[in-house]
GROMACS .gro file of C-alpha atoms in nm:
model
   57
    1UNK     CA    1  11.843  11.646  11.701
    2UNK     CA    2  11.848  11.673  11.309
    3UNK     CA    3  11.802  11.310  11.284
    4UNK     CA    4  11.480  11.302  11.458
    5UNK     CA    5  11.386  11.593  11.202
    6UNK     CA    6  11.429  11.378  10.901
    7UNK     CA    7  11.270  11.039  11.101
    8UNK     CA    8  10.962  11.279  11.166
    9UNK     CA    9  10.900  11.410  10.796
   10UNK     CA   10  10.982  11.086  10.664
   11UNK     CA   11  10.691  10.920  10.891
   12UNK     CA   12  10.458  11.235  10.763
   13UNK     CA   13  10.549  11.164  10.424
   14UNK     CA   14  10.476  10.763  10.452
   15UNK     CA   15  10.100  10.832  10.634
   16UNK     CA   16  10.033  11.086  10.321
   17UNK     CA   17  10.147  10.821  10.073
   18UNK     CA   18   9.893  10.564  10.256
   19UNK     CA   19   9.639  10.818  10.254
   20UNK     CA   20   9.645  10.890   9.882
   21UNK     CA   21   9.631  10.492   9.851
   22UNK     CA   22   9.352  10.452  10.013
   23UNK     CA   23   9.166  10.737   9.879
   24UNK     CA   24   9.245  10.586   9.531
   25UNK     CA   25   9.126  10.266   9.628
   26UNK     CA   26   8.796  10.455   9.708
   27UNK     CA   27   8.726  10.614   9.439
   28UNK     CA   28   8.774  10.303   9.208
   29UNK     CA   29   8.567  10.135   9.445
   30UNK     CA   30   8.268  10.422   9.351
   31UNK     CA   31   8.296  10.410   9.021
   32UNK     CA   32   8.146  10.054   8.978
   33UNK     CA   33   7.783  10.095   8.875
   34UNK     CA   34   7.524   9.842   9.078
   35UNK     CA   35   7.493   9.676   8.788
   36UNK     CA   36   7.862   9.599   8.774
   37UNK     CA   37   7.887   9.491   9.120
   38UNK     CA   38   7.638   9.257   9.065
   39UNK     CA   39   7.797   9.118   8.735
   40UNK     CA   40   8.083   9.058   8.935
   41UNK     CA   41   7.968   8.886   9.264
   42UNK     CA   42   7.780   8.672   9.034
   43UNK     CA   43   8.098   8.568   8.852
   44UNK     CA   44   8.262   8.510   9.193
   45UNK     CA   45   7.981   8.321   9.300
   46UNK     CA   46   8.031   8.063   9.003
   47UNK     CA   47   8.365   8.058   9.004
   48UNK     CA   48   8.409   7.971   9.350
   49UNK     CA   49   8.115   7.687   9.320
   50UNK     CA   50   8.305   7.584   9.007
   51UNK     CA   51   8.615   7.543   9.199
   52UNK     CA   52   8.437   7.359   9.516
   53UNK     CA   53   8.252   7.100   9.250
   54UNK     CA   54   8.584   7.043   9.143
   55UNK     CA   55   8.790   6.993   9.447
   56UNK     CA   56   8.499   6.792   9.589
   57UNK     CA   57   8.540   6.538   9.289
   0.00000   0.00000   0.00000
Protein backbone atom coordinates (compact mmCIF):
# COMPACT_ATOMS: atom_id res chain seq x y z
CA UNK A 1 0.00 0.00 0.00
CA UNK A 2 3.04 2.44 0.44
CA UNK A 3 3.77 2.17 -3.14
CA UNK A 4 0.55 3.51 -4.26
CA UNK A 5 1.38 6.42 -1.68
CA UNK A 6 4.46 7.50 -3.47
CA UNK A 7 2.71 6.75 -7.26
CA UNK A 8 -0.12 9.19 -5.93
CA UNK A 9 2.14 12.23 -4.72
CA UNK A 10 4.36 11.73 -7.50
CA UNK A 11 1.26 12.17 -10.05
CA UNK A 12 0.21 15.40 -7.71
CA UNK A 13 3.56 16.66 -7.96
CA UNK A 14 3.79 16.19 -12.01
CA UNK A 15 0.03 18.05 -12.58
CA UNK A 16 1.54 21.03 -10.23
CA UNK A 17 4.73 21.13 -12.29
CA UNK A 18 2.38 21.37 -15.59
CA UNK A 19 0.37 23.86 -13.95
CA UNK A 20 3.17 26.26 -13.08
CA UNK A 21 4.20 25.71 -16.90
CA UNK A 22 1.39 26.73 -18.19
CA UNK A 23 0.75 29.58 -15.99
CA UNK A 24 4.26 30.81 -17.03
CA UNK A 25 3.51 30.43 -20.49
CA UNK A 26 0.55 32.83 -19.72
CA UNK A 27 1.91 35.36 -18.30
CA UNK A 28 4.68 35.77 -21.03
CA UNK A 29 1.99 35.51 -23.35
CA UNK A 30 0.36 38.96 -21.48
CA UNK A 31 3.14 40.77 -21.37
CA UNK A 32 3.39 41.41 -25.20
CA UNK A 33 2.00 44.88 -25.87
CA UNK A 34 -0.54 45.04 -29.14
CA UNK A 35 1.91 46.72 -30.69
CA UNK A 36 4.34 43.85 -30.30
CA UNK A 37 2.00 41.29 -31.40
CA UNK A 38 1.50 43.01 -34.36
CA UNK A 39 5.32 43.56 -35.06
CA UNK A 40 5.54 40.03 -34.85
CA UNK A 41 2.67 38.50 -36.98
CA UNK A 42 3.85 40.88 -39.49
CA UNK A 43 7.35 39.38 -39.44
CA UNK A 44 5.76 35.91 -39.64
CA UNK A 45 3.69 36.97 -42.33
CA UNK A 46 6.88 37.88 -44.51
CA UNK A 47 8.82 35.34 -43.55
CA UNK A 48 6.55 32.68 -44.39
CA UNK A 49 5.70 34.49 -47.98
CA UNK A 50 9.49 34.77 -48.25
CA UNK A 51 9.87 31.15 -47.79
CA UNK A 52 6.76 30.14 -50.21
CA UNK A 53 8.34 32.63 -53.12
CA UNK A 54 11.22 30.67 -52.61
CA UNK A 55 10.15 27.12 -52.59
CA UNK A 56 7.79 28.01 -55.45
CA UNK A 57 10.93 29.02 -57.62
Amino acid sequence: MRWWKILGLAAFAGVAATGVVAVRAERRRRAYTPEEIRDRLRERTAEISSQGSQQGS
